[in-house]
PDB file of C-alpha atoms in Angstrom:
ATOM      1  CA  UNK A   1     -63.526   3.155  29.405  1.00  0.00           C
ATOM      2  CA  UNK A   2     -63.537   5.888  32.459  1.00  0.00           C
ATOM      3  CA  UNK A   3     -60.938   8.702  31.014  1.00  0.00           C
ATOM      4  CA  UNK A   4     -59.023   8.896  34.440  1.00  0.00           C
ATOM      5  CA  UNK A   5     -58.978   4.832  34.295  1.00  0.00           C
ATOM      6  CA  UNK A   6     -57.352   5.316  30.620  1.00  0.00           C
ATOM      7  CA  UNK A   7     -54.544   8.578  31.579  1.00  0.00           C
ATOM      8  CA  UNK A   8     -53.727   6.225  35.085  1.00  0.00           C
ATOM      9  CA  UNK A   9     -52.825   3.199  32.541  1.00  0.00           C
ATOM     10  CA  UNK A  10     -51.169   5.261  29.875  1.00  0.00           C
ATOM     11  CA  UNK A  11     -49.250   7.303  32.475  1.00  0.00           C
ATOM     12  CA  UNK A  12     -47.890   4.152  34.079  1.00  0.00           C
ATOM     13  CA  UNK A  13     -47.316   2.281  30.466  1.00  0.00           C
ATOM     14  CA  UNK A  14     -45.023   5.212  29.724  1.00  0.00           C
ATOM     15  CA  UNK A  15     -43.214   5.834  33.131  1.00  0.00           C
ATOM     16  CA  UNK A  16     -44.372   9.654  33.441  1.00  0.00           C
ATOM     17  CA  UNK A  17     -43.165   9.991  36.724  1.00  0.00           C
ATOM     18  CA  UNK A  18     -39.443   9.201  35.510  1.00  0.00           C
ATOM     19  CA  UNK A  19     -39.179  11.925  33.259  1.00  0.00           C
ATOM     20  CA  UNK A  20     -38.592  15.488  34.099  1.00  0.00           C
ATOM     21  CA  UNK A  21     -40.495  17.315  30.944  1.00  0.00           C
ATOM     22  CA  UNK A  22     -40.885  20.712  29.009  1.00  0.00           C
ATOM     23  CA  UNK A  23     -44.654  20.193  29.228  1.00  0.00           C
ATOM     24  CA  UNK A  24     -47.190  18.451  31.464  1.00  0.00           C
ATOM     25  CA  UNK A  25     -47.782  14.347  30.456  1.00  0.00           C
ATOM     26  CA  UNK A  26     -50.788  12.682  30.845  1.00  0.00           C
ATOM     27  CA  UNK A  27     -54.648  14.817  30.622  1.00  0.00           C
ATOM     28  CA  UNK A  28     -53.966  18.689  29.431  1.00  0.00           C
ATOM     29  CA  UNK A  29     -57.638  19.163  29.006  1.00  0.00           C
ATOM     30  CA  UNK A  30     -60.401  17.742  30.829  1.00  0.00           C
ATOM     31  CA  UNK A  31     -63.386  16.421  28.228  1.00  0.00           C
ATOM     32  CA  UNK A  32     -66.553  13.895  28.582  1.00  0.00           C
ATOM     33  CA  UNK A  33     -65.850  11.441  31.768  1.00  0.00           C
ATOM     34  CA  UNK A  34     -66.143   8.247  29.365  1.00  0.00           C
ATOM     35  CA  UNK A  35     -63.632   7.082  26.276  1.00  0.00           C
ATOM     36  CA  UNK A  36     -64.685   4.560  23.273  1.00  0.00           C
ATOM     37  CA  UNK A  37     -62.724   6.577  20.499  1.00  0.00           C
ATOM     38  CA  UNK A  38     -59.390   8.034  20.347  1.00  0.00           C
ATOM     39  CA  UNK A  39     -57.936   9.511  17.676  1.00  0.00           C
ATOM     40  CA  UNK A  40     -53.973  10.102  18.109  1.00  0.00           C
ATOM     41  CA  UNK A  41     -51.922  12.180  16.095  1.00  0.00           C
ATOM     42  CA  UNK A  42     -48.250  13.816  16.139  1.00  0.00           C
ATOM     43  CA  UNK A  43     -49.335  17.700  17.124  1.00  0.00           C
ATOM     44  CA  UNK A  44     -52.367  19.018  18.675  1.00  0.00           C
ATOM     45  CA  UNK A  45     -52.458  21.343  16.117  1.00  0.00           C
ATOM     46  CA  UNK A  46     -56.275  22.978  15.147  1.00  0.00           C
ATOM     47  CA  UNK A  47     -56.125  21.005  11.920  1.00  0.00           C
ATOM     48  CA  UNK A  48     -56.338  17.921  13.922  1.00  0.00           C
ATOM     49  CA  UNK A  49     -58.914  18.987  16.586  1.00  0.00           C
ATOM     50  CA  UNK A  50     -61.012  20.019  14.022  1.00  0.00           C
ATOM     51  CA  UNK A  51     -60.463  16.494  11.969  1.00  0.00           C
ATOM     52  CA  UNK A  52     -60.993  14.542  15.662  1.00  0.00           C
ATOM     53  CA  UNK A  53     -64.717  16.128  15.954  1.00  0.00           C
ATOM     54  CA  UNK A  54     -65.346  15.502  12.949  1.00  0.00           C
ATOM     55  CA  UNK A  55     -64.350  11.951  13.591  1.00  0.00           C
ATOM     56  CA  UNK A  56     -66.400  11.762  16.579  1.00  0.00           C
ATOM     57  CA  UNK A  57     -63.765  11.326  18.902  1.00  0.00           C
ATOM     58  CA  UNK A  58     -63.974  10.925  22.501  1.00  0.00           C
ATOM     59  CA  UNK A  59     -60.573  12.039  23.379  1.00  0.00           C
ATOM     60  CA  UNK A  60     -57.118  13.023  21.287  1.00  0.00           C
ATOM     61  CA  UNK A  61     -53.707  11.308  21.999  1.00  0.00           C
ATOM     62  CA  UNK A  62     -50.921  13.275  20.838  1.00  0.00           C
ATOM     63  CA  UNK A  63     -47.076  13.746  21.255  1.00  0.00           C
ATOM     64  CA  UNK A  64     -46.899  17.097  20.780  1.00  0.00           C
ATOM     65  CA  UNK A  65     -49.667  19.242  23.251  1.00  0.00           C
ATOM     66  CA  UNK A  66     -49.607  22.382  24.866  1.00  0.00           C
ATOM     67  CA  UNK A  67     -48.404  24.470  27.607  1.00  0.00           C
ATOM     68  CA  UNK A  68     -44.994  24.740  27.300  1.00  0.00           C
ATOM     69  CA  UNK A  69     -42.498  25.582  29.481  1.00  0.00           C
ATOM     70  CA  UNK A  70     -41.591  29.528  29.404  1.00  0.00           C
ATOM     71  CA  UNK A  71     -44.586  30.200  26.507  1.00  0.00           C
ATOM     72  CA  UNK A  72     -47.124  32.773  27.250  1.00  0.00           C
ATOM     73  CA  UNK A  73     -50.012  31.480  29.638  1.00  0.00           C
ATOM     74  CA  UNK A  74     -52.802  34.004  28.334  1.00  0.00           C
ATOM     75  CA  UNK A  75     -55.446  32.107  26.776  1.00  0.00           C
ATOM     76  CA  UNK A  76     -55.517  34.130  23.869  1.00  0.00           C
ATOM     77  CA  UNK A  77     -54.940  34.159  19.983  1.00  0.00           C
ATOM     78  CA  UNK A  78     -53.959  30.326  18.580  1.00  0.00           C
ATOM     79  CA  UNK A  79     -54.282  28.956  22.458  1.00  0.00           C
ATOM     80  CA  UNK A  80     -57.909  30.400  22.620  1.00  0.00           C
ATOM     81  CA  UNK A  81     -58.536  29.092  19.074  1.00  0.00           C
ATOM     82  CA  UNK A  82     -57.568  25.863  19.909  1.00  0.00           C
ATOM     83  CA  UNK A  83     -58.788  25.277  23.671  1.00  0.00           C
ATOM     84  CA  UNK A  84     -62.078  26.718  22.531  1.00  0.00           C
ATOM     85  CA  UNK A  85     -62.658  23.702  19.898  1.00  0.00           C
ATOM     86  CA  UNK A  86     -61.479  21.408  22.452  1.00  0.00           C
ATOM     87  CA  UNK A  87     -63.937  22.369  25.280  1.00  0.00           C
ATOM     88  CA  UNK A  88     -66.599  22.970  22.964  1.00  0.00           C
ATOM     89  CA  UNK A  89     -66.729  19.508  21.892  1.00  0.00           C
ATOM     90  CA  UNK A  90     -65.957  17.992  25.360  1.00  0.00           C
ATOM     91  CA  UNK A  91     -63.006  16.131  23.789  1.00  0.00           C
ATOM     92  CA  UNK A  92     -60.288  14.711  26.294  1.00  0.00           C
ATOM     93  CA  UNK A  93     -56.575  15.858  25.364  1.00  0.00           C
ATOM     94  CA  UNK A  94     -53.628  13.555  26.918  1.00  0.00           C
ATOM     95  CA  UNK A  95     -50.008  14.285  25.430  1.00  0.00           C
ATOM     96  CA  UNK A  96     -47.169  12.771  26.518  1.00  0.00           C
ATOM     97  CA  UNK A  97     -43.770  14.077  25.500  1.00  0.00           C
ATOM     98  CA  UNK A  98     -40.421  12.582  26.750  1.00  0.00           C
ATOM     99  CA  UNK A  99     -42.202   9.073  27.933  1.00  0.00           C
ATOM    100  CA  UNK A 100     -43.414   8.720  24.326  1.00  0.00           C
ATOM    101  CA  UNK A 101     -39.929   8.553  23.204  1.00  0.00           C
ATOM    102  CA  UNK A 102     -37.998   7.071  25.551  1.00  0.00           C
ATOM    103  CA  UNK A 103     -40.740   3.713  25.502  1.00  0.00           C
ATOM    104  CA  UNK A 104     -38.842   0.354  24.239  1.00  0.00           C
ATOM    105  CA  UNK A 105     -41.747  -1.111  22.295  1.00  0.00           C
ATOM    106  CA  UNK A 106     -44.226   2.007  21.668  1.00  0.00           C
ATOM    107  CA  UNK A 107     -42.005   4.753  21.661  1.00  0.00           C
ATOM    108  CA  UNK A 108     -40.715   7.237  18.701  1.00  0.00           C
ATOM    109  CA  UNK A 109     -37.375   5.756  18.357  1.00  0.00           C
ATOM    110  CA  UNK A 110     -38.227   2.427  18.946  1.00  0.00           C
ATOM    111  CA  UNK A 111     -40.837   2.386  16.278  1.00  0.00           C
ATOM    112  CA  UNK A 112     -38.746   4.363  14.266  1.00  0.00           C
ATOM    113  CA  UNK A 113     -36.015   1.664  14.127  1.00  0.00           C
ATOM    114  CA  UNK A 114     -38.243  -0.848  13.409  1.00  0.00           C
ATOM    115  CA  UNK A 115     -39.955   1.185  10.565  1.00  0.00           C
ATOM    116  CA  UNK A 116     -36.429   1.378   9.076  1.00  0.00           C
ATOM    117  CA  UNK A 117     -35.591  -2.459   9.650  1.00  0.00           C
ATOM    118  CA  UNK A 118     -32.808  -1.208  12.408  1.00  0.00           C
ATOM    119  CA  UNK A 119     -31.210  -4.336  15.198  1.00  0.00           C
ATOM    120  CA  UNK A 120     -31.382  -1.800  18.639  1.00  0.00           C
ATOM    121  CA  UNK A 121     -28.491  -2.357  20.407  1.00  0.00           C
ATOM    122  CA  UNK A 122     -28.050   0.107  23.118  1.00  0.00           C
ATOM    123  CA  UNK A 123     -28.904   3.795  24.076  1.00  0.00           C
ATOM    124  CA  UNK A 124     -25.614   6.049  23.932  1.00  0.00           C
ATOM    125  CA  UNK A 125     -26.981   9.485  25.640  1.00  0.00           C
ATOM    126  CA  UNK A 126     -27.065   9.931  29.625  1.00  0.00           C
ATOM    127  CA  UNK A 127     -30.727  10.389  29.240  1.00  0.00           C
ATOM    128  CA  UNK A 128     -31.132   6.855  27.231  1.00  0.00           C
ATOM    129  CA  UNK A 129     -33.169   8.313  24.593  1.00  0.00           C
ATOM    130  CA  UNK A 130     -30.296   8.404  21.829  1.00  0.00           C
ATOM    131  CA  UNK A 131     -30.284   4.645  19.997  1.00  0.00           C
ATOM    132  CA  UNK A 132     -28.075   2.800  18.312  1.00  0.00           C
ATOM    133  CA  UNK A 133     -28.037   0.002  16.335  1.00  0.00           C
ATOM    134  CA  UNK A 134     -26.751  -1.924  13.034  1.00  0.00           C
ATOM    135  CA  UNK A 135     -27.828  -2.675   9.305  1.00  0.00           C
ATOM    136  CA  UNK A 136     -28.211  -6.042   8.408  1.00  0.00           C
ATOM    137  CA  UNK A 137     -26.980  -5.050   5.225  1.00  0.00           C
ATOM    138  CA  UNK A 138     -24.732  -2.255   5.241  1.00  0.00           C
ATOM    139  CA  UNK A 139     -24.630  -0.299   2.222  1.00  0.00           C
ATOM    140  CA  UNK A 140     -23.510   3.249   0.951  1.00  0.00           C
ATOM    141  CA  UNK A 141     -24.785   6.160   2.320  1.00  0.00           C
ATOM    142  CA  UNK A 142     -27.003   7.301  -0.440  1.00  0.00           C
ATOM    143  CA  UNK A 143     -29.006   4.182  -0.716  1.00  0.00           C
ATOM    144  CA  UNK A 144     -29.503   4.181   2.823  1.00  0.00           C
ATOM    145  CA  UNK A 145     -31.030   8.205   2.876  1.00  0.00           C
ATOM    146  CA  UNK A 146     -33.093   6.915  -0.270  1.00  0.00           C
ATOM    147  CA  UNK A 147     -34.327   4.188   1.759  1.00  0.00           C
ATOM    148  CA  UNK A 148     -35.107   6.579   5.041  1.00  0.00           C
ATOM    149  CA  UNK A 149     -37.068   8.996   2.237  1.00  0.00           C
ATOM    150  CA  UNK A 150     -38.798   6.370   1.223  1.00  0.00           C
ATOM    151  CA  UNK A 151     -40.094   4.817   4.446  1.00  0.00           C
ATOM    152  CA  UNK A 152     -40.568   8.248   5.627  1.00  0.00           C
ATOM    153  CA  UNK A 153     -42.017   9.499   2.427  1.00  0.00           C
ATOM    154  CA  UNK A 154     -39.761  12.821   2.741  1.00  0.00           C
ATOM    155  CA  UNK A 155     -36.949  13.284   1.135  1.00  0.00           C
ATOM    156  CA  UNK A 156     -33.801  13.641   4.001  1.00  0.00           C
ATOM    157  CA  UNK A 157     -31.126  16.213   3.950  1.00  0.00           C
ATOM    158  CA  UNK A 158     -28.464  14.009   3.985  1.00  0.00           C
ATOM    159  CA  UNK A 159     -24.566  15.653   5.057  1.00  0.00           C
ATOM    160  CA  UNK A 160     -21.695  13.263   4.318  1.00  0.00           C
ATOM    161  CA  UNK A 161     -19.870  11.380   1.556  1.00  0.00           C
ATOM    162  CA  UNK A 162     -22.686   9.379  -0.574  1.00  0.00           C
ATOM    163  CA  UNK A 163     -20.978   6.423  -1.229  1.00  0.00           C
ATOM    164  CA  UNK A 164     -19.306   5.851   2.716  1.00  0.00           C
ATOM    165  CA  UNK A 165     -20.981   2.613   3.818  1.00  0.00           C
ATOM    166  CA  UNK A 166     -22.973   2.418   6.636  1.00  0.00           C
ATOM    167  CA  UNK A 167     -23.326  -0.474   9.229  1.00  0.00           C
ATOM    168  CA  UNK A 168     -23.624   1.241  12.137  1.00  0.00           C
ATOM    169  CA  UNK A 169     -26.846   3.827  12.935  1.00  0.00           C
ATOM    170  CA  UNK A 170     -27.246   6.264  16.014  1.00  0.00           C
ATOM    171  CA  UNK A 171     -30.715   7.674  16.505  1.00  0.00           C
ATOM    172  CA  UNK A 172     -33.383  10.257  18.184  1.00  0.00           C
ATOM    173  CA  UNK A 173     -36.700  11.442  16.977  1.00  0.00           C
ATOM    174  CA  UNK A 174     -37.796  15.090  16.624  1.00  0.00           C
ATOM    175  CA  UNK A 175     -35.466  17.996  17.343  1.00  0.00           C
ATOM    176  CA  UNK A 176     -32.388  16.154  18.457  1.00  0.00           C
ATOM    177  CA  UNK A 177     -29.634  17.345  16.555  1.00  0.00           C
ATOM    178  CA  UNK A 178     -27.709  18.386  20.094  1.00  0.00           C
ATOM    179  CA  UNK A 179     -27.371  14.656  20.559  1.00  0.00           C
ATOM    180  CA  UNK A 180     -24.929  14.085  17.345  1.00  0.00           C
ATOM    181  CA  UNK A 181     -21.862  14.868  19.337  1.00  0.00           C
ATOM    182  CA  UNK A 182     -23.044  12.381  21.363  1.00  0.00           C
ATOM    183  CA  UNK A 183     -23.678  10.125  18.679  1.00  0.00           C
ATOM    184  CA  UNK A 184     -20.116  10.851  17.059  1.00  0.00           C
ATOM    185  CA  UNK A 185     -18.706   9.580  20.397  1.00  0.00           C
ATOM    186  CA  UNK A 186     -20.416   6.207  20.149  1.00  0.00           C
ATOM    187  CA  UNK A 187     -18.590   5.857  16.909  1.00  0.00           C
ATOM    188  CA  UNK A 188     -21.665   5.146  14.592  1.00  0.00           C
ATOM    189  CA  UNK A 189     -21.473   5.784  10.845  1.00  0.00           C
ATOM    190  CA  UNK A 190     -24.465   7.787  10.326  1.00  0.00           C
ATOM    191  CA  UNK A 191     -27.187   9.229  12.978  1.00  0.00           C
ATOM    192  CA  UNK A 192     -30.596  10.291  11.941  1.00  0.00           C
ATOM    193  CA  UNK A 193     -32.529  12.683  13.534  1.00  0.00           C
ATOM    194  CA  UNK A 194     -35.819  15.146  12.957  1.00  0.00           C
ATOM    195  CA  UNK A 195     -33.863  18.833  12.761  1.00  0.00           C
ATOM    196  CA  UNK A 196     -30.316  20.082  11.885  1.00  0.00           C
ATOM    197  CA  UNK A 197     -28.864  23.203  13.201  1.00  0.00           C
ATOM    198  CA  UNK A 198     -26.195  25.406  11.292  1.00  0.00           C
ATOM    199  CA  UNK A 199     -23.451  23.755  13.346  1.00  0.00           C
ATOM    200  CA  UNK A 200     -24.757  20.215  12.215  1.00  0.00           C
ATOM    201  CA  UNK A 201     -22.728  20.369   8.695  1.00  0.00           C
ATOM    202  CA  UNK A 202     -19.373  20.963  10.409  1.00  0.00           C
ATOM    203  CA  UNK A 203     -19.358  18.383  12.908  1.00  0.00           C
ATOM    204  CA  UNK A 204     -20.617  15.991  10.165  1.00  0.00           C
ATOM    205  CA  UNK A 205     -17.683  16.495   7.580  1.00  0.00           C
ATOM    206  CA  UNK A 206     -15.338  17.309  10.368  1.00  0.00           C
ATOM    207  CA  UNK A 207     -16.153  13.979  11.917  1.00  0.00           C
ATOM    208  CA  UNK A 208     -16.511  11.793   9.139  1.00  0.00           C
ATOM    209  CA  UNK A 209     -20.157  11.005  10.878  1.00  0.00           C
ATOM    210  CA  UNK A 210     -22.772  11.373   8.341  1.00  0.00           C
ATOM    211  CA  UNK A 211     -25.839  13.165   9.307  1.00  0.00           C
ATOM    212  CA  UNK A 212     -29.578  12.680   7.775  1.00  0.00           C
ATOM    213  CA  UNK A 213     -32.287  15.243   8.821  1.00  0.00           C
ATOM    214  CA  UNK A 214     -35.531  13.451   8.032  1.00  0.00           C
ATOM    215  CA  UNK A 215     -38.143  15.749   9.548  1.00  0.00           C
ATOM    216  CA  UNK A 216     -39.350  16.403  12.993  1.00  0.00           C
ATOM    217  CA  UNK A 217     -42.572  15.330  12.228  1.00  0.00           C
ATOM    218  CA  UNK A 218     -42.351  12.637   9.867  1.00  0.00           C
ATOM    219  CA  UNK A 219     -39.488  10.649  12.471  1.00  0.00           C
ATOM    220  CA  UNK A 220     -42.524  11.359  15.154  1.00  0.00           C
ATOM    221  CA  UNK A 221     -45.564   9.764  13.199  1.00  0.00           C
ATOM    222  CA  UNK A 222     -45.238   6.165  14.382  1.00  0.00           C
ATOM    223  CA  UNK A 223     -45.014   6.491  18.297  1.00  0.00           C
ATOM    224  CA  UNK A 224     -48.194   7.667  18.818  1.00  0.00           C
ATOM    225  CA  UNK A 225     -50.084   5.754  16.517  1.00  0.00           C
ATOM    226  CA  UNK A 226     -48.653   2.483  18.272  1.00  0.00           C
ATOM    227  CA  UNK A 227     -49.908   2.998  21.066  1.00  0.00           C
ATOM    228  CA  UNK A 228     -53.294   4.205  19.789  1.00  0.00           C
ATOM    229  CA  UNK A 229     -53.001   0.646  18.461  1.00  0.00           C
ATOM    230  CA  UNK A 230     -52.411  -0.894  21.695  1.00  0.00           C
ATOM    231  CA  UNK A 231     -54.802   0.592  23.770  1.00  0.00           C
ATOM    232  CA  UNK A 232     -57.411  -0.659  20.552  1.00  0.00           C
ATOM    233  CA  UNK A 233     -56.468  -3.748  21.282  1.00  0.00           C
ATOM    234  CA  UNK A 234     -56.434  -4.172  25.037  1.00  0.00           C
ATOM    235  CA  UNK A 235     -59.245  -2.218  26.021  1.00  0.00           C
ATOM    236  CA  UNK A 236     -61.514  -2.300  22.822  1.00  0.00           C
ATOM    237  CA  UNK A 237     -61.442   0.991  21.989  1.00  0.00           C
ATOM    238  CA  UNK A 238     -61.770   2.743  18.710  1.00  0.00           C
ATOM    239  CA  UNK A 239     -58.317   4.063  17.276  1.00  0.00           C
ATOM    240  CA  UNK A 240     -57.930   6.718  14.453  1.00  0.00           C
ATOM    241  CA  UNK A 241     -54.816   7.778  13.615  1.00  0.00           C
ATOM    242  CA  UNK A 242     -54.966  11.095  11.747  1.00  0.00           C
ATOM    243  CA  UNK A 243     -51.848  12.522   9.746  1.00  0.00           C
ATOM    244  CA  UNK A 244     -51.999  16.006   9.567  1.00  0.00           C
ATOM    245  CA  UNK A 245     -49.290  16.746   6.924  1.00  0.00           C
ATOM    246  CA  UNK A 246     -46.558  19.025   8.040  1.00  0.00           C
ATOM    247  CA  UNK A 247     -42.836  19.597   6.012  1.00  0.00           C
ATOM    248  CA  UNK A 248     -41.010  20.338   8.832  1.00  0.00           C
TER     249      UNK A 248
END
């Protein structure tokens, strides 16, 4: 598959033009004109460059790729480091930020919700990519942060009384704890995100809203790889997804 022919279909897959972003979506760095592997992955980090060449990819599909809004634009330092690898091996780099979370089948929260066995039933932020949705089985708070560290494989911080049931879930992958007010206004019982902030614990017990903090990266790990998956499937491709472990 032609690279431009793969960035045209993932940018209009994932509605880039809609979104209004930190970072560029779509190709960040130009590599060889022709695609049979990908390997995806949360963060363009070196770790997973260096894993990707080693994988013999053709290009890397990420969530999480560079030049960021207000950073430094020298190519220097971890930048250099990294952009060297990538144009050494002629590997392809396409990242897409906002659209990968906001998608209804592929996207962060959408696969997150389904990882966790959550029924969607609306968006409750003015940019749609806060969730909510329901338990089939409510049950206490505790056994529900057990089951999100277990799914997740990282164990939550987890603000609120352990044995409140929960029914009701609010949602948003990554570093969305500014959305919990938001989430406390939808009137759900508990919302999960990546991150917590120092003012997190006081709207949480002031509220009655419990709040679970189950990692930036591991609420971001299942995005990506779906729609590594997808474009396996529709346009024979190779797909790797690599996991580059990260505690944050």
């Amino acid at each position: 598959m032609k690279t431009k022919e793969l960035e045209l279909y993932l940018n209009d897959l994932l509605e880039v033009p809609r979104f209004k972003d930190y970072c560029p979506n779509g190709l960040q760095v130009q590599g060889r004109p022709d695609v049979t592997h990908i390997v995806t992955g949360v963060t363009a980090s070196l770790a997973l460059v260096d894993a990707a060449i080693e994988a013999g990819a053709d290009a890397i599909l990420v969530h999480h790729g560079y030049f960021w809004k207000n950073e430094d634009a020298r190519v220097i330092g971890q930048k250099h480091a990294r952009l060297k690898k990538l144009l050494g091996a002629d590997i392809n780099l396409m990242a897409y930020h906002l659209p990968l979370d906001n998608h209804p089948e592929l996207g962060n929260n959408a696969q997150l919700g389904l990882q966790l066995g959550l029924q969607p039933n609306g968006r409750f932020s003015d940019d749609q990519l806060g969730w909510t949705g329901t338990l089939l089985q409510p049950m206490p708070l505790h056994t529900f942060a057990a089951h999100v560290g277990g799914v997740l494989e990282r164990e939550p911080l987890t603000i609120g009384d352990p044995d409140q049931m929960v029914r009701s879930v609010g949602w948003c992958t990554g570093g969305a704890q500014g959305y919990f007010a938001a989430a406390v206004a939808a009137g759900v019982d508990v919302y999960i995100s990546g991150e917590v902030s120092e003012p997190t614990t006081h709207l949480a017990r002031e509220s009655g809203v419990a709040y679970i903090a189950a990692g930036h990266h591991a609420t971001e790990r299942y995005g990506i790889r779906a729609v590594g998956e997808h474009l396996a499937q529709r346009f024979d491709l190779r797909h790797t997804f690599i996991d580059i472990p990260n505690p944050v």
